Each structure stands twice: as C-alpha cells, then as structure tokens.
Tab-separated table of C-alpha atoms and ligand atoms in Angstrom:
chain	number	residue	atom	x	y	z
A	1	ILE	CA	161.829	155.379	80.316
A	2	ALA	CA	162.591	152.706	77.955
A	3	PRO	CA	160.000	152.544	75.052
A	4	SER	CA	159.428	149.042	73.589
A	5	MET	CA	160.056	149.255	69.804
A	6	LEU	CA	157.722	145.891	69.657
A	7	ALA	CA	154.734	148.442	69.522
A	8	ALA	CA	156.545	150.897	67.083
A	9	ASP	CA	155.110	151.219	63.553
A	10	PHE	CA	157.530	149.151	61.473
A	11	LEU	CA	156.480	150.718	58.310
A	12	HIS	CA	157.630	154.203	59.605
A	13	LEU	CA	160.193	152.996	62.128
A	14	ALA	CA	162.439	156.042	61.760
A	15	ASP	CA	159.468	158.151	63.258
A	16	ASP	CA	159.250	156.121	66.004
A	17	VAL	CA	163.251	155.993	66.679
A	18	ASN	CA	163.238	159.900	66.683
A	19	ILE	CA	160.388	160.139	69.218
A	20	VAL	CA	162.692	158.008	71.563
A	21	ASN	CA	165.764	160.087	70.708
A	22	ARG	CA	163.838	163.291	71.507
A	23	ASN	CA	161.780	162.333	74.445
A	24	ALA	CA	162.988	159.068	76.372
A	25	ASP	CA	166.058	157.574	77.929
A	26	LEU	CA	166.526	153.936	76.396
A	27	PHE	CA	165.468	151.781	73.472
A	28	HIS	CA	163.972	148.590	74.856
A	29	LEU	CA	164.208	145.904	71.902
A	30	ASP	CA	162.536	142.569	72.612
A	31	ILE	CA	163.945	139.682	71.023
A	32	MET	CA	161.656	136.418	70.912
A	33	ASP	CA	162.419	133.226	69.202
A	34	GLY	CA	159.191	131.188	69.277
A	35	VAL	CA	160.923	128.741	71.440
A	36	PHE	CA	161.418	130.362	74.810
A	37	VAL	CA	158.320	132.185	74.270
A	38	PRO	CA	155.309	131.423	71.986
A	39	ASN	CA	156.045	134.521	69.597
A	40	ILE	CA	158.650	135.718	67.288
A	41	SER	CA	159.314	139.463	67.261
A	42	TYR	CA	162.276	140.689	65.029
A	43	GLY	CA	165.970	140.137	64.538
A	44	PHE	CA	169.508	141.529	63.843
A	45	PRO	CA	168.485	143.358	60.486
A	46	VAL	CA	165.844	145.621	62.817
A	47	VAL	CA	168.314	145.886	65.663
A	48	GLU	CA	171.048	146.990	63.271
A	49	ALA	CA	168.458	149.380	61.640
A	50	ILE	CA	167.557	150.937	65.018
A	51	ALA	CA	171.239	151.140	65.924
A	52	SER	CA	172.051	153.268	63.056
A	53	ALA	CA	169.660	155.965	64.042
A	54	ALA	CA	169.792	155.470	67.979
A	55	GLU	CA	171.002	158.449	69.957
A	56	LYS	CA	170.045	156.731	73.351
A	57	PRO	CA	171.362	153.505	74.566
A	58	MET	CA	169.921	150.116	73.383
A	59	ASP	CA	168.510	147.890	76.217
A	60	VAL	CA	168.098	144.346	74.594
A	61	HIS	CA	165.748	141.947	76.217
A	62	LEU	CA	166.182	138.440	75.020
A	63	MET	CA	163.414	136.024	75.230
A	64	ILE	CA	165.401	133.194	73.453
A	65	VAL	CA	166.919	129.685	74.653
A	66	GLN	CA	170.928	129.820	74.767
A	67	PRO	CA	171.296	133.502	75.078
A	68	GLU	CA	175.071	132.924	75.535
A	69	LYS	CA	175.190	132.325	71.694
A	70	TYR	CA	174.589	135.681	70.699
A	71	ILE	CA	176.395	138.018	73.345
A	72	GLU	CA	179.229	138.790	70.937
A	73	ARG	CA	177.062	139.791	67.972
A	74	PHE	CA	175.076	142.161	69.998
A	75	ALA	CA	178.018	143.795	71.475
A	76	ARG	CA	179.329	144.470	67.956
A	77	ILE	CA	176.094	146.261	67.116
A	78	GLY	CA	176.594	148.512	70.027
A	79	VAL	CA	174.019	147.421	72.443
A	80	SER	CA	174.660	148.930	75.871
A	81	MET	CA	172.492	146.623	78.130
A	82	LEU	CA	172.053	143.026	77.492
A	83	SER	CA	169.406	140.985	79.671
A	84	PHE	CA	168.227	137.397	79.247
A	85	HIS	CA	165.847	135.140	81.310
A	86	LEU	CA	167.091	133.196	84.264
A	87	ASN	CA	165.392	129.953	82.843
A	88	ALA	CA	166.565	130.227	79.302
A	89	THR	CA	170.266	128.846	79.945
A	90	ASP	CA	171.871	126.282	82.124
A	91	LYS	CA	174.842	128.751	82.795
A	92	PRO	CA	173.490	132.115	84.146
A	93	ALA	CA	176.688	133.060	86.000
A	94	GLN	CA	178.864	132.283	83.176
A	95	THR	CA	176.483	134.224	80.799
A	96	LEU	CA	176.315	137.380	83.017
A	97	LEU	CA	180.178	137.430	83.458
A	98	HIS	CA	180.544	137.107	79.551
A	99	ILE	CA	178.139	140.175	78.911
A	100	ARG	CA	180.200	142.199	81.347
A	101	GLU	CA	183.400	141.246	79.488
A	102	THR	CA	182.229	142.803	76.475
A	103	GLY	CA	181.631	145.879	78.099
A	104	MET	CA	177.769	145.748	78.098
A	105	LYS	CA	175.527	146.072	81.117
A	106	ALA	CA	174.217	142.646	82.287
A	107	GLY	CA	170.537	141.867	83.137
A	108	LEU	CA	168.608	139.165	84.351
A	109	VAL	CA	164.802	138.721	83.952
A	110	ILE	CA	162.213	136.691	85.534
A	111	ASN	CA	158.748	136.077	84.672
A	112	PRO	CA	155.963	136.851	87.423
A	113	ASP	CA	155.555	133.088	88.411
A	114	MET	CA	159.334	132.787	89.422
A	115	PRO	CA	160.109	133.783	92.948
A	116	VAL	CA	162.455	136.880	93.269
A	117	GLU	CA	164.545	134.606	95.683
A	118	SER	CA	165.838	132.809	92.626
A	119	LEU	CA	167.685	135.831	91.592
A	120	TYR	CA	169.581	136.194	94.849
A	121	PRO	CA	172.735	134.264	94.029
A	122	TYR	CA	173.427	136.124	90.927
A	123	LEU	CA	172.730	139.611	92.073
A	124	HIS	CA	176.459	140.500	92.446
A	125	LEU	CA	177.096	139.675	88.649
A	126	CYS	CA	174.077	141.885	87.484
A	127	ASP	CA	173.906	145.612	86.493
A	128	TYR	CA	170.041	145.421	86.773
A	129	ILE	CA	167.195	143.145	87.102
A	130	ILE	CA	164.046	143.050	84.788
A	131	LEU	CA	160.911	141.837	86.845
A	132	MET	CA	158.301	141.168	84.163
A	133	SER	CA	155.023	142.437	85.139
A	134	VAL	CA	153.245	140.394	82.532
A	135	TYR	CA	154.249	137.135	81.030
A	136	ALA	CA	157.058	137.554	78.434
A	137	GLY	CA	155.807	136.899	74.712
A	138	PHE	CA	153.365	139.578	73.886
A	139	GLY	CA	152.954	143.642	74.363
A	140	GLY	CA	149.651	144.807	75.299
A	141	GLN	CA	149.007	142.598	78.367
A	142	LYS	CA	147.543	143.783	81.561
A	143	PHE	CA	149.736	144.916	84.256
A	144	ILE	CA	150.095	142.287	87.028
A	145	GLU	CA	149.566	144.142	90.606
A	146	GLU	CA	151.606	141.823	92.482
A	147	THR	CA	154.782	143.415	90.940
A	148	TYR	CA	154.702	146.098	93.457
A	149	GLU	CA	155.536	143.637	96.386
A	150	ARG	CA	157.974	141.724	94.277
A	151	ILE	CA	160.017	145.380	93.481
A	152	ARG	CA	159.942	145.886	97.286
A	153	THR	CA	161.357	142.310	98.379
A	154	LEU	CA	163.862	142.605	95.599
A	155	LYS	CA	165.047	146.136	96.534
A	156	ALA	CA	165.223	144.991	100.036
A	157	GLU	CA	167.643	142.200	99.202
A	158	ILE	CA	169.727	144.310	96.877
A	159	ASP	CA	170.193	146.968	99.771
A	160	ARG	CA	170.959	144.119	102.171
A	161	GLN	CA	173.815	143.013	99.826
A	162	GLY	CA	175.012	146.506	99.544
A	163	LEU	CA	174.790	146.296	95.749
A	164	ASN	CA	174.021	148.930	93.228
A	165	VAL	CA	171.612	146.874	90.844
A	166	LYS	CA	168.735	148.807	89.039
A	167	ILE	CA	165.308	147.271	88.892
A	168	GLU	CA	163.577	147.569	85.432
A	169	ILE	CA	159.854	146.795	85.070
A	170	ASP	CA	158.517	145.206	81.847
A	171	GLY	CA	154.785	144.888	80.715
A	172	GLY	CA	151.788	147.084	81.147
A	173	VAL	CA	153.553	150.071	82.381
A	174	CYS	CA	151.244	153.073	81.840
A	175	PRO	CA	150.987	156.618	83.416
A	176	SER	CA	148.659	155.449	86.017
A	177	ASN	CA	150.875	152.966	87.658
A	178	SER	CA	154.349	154.653	86.878
A	179	LYS	CA	154.648	156.619	90.074
A	180	ALA	CA	153.785	153.662	92.225
A	181	LEU	CA	156.399	151.614	90.420
A	182	ILE	CA	159.026	154.208	91.295
A	183	ASP	CA	157.987	154.574	94.898
A	184	ALA	CA	158.278	150.635	95.269
A	185	GLY	CA	161.696	150.891	93.980
A	186	ALA	CA	161.871	150.670	90.121
A	187	GLU	CA	164.283	152.839	88.288
A	188	ILE	CA	163.612	151.766	84.551
A	189	LEU	CA	160.230	151.710	83.022
A	190	VAL	CA	159.598	150.023	79.922
A	191	ALA	CA	156.390	150.923	78.002
A	192	GLY	CA	155.300	149.718	74.614
A	193	SER	CA	151.565	150.075	73.941
A	194	ALA	CA	151.138	153.156	76.349
A	195	VAL	CA	153.436	155.100	74.228
A	196	PHE	CA	153.182	153.956	70.829
A	197	LYS	CA	149.591	153.201	70.389
A	198	SER	CA	148.764	156.621	71.700
A	199	ASP	CA	148.058	159.735	69.458
A	200	ASP	CA	150.870	161.697	71.424
A	201	PRO	CA	153.932	159.470	72.221
A	202	ALA	CA	155.884	162.490	73.685
A	203	LYS	CA	153.070	163.359	76.055
A	204	VAL	CA	152.745	159.772	77.269
A	205	ILE	CA	156.752	159.660	77.978
A	206	ASN	CA	156.330	162.808	79.867
A	207	ALA	CA	153.516	161.647	82.021
A	208	LEU	CA	155.346	158.464	82.660
A	209	LYS	CA	158.296	160.417	83.998
B	301	DX5	C1	156.858	141.507	76.528
B	301	DX5	C2	158.001	142.511	76.455
B	301	DX5	C3	157.599	143.744	76.598
B	301	DX5	C4	156.573	144.465	75.892
B	301	DX5	C5	155.804	145.417	76.702
B	301	DX5	O1	157.365	140.264	76.253
B	301	DX5	O2	158.992	141.905	76.877
B	301	DX5	O3	158.906	144.777	76.616
B	301	DX5	O4	156.820	144.848	74.643
B	301	DX5	O5	154.860	145.969	76.154
B	301	DX5	P1	153.676	146.555	76.885
B	301	DX5	O6	154.142	148.024	77.306
B	301	DX5	O7	152.705	146.948	75.607
B	301	DX5	O8	153.082	145.650	77.832
B	302	ZN	ZN1	160.932	143.535	77.049
C-alpha cells in the first residue's frame, strides 16, 4: 500500500509521514509540472523533507515533460522507485535504462486512454508499471472500472514474456475495490483521498490490505 502524499495535510506533514511509516509500505509522491498535466503539485523541497523522515521507500510518480532531466536528482535524494509517463518523453527506453543505472527501480505509467499494448516493447526494461485508474493530474477522482480488464491483459503479457514486473494501480483506490484489483493481478495500490481524507488513516490502510 502506497499512500499518495498529495492528499496529506501539508501544514502537518510530519504527522502524515508517520502514519505511512507506521502502517503502510511505500510513500507515493506525485510530481506535476503544470505542462504534462493541468496541475502543479510540489517539488524538491517537499520531497527532501519527506525523505528526511521516511522509514519506508519512496515511490516517485513523475507527471512532467522531459523526465530524463531529473533522474540523477531524485536518485541523490534517496528515492527507490521512479516512474514517468510513456508519452512524456521521446526516449522511453533510454530513460528506463538511465533510472536503473542509478540503482532506482524504473516504472512506466499510462493513462486510461492509452492501450496497454503500447507498453509491451518496454516491459523488459521496467521493474513496475503504473496503470492509471483515473486521468493523471488530480487526487479525489472516481475509479475507472475498465482498469480490471487492463490489469488482466497486462498481467498475461508480463507472464507470457516471463518477466518479473509489478503492476501498480493509481487513482480512486479504496477498500471497496482493493481486493478485486489484487485478484486481477495488481501488487501495489496507491491511495490518496481514501487514506488521508478519512478520520482513521491507519484503519483504512489495514482495510486496503
Ligand atoms: C493522480 C495521482 C494520484 C492521486 C491519487 O494524478 O497520480 O497518485 O494522488 O489520489 P486518489 O487516491 O485520491 O485518487
Ligand atoms: Zn500518482
């Protein structure tokens, strides 16, 4: 379970970092540039602050153009997993290789309207795939039901190629769909609003598990 810090309370960020440290598995950090997506989230000062207190690995989801420019910088901060959108760069293969060279795990992300088949040429270069179950850009959106079928299709291709690539689902994940997502083949679930907008985040994380 990877709580998305986009939904955290930024006035009391340390409290929400501790909730992840105590109850979850990864920190999911959404970086938006206002160009690749019509929203701006947060940048290096916030990632560095979280890094200073994180006891769980950081999973950074880049929603920025030219993600290749910032690989080294995230590696230096101590990020464990770095992903970018397939259509955010003209050199996806090179970018995946570069991420792996730094020692981070490399991930590729697609929005719900991009065919899962577009990932197939790159699967052998990926440690994980993020299938968006909402359109990237904002927290708190409604889960798109077609995601289950996309997970099954992707999982079958990963198995067919004999690869060890994890499937991560991002957007609208909550305790009422988490089991079906895992049953379909997902291994990492991102959840922002469901966790941090609840009165009892620890309980929601356990319910997701
Ligand atoms: C959307 C982000 C998500 C988002 C998830 O662009 O990639 O990680 O924060 O938030 P919820 O769980 O609220 O849909
Ligand atoms: Zn995300």
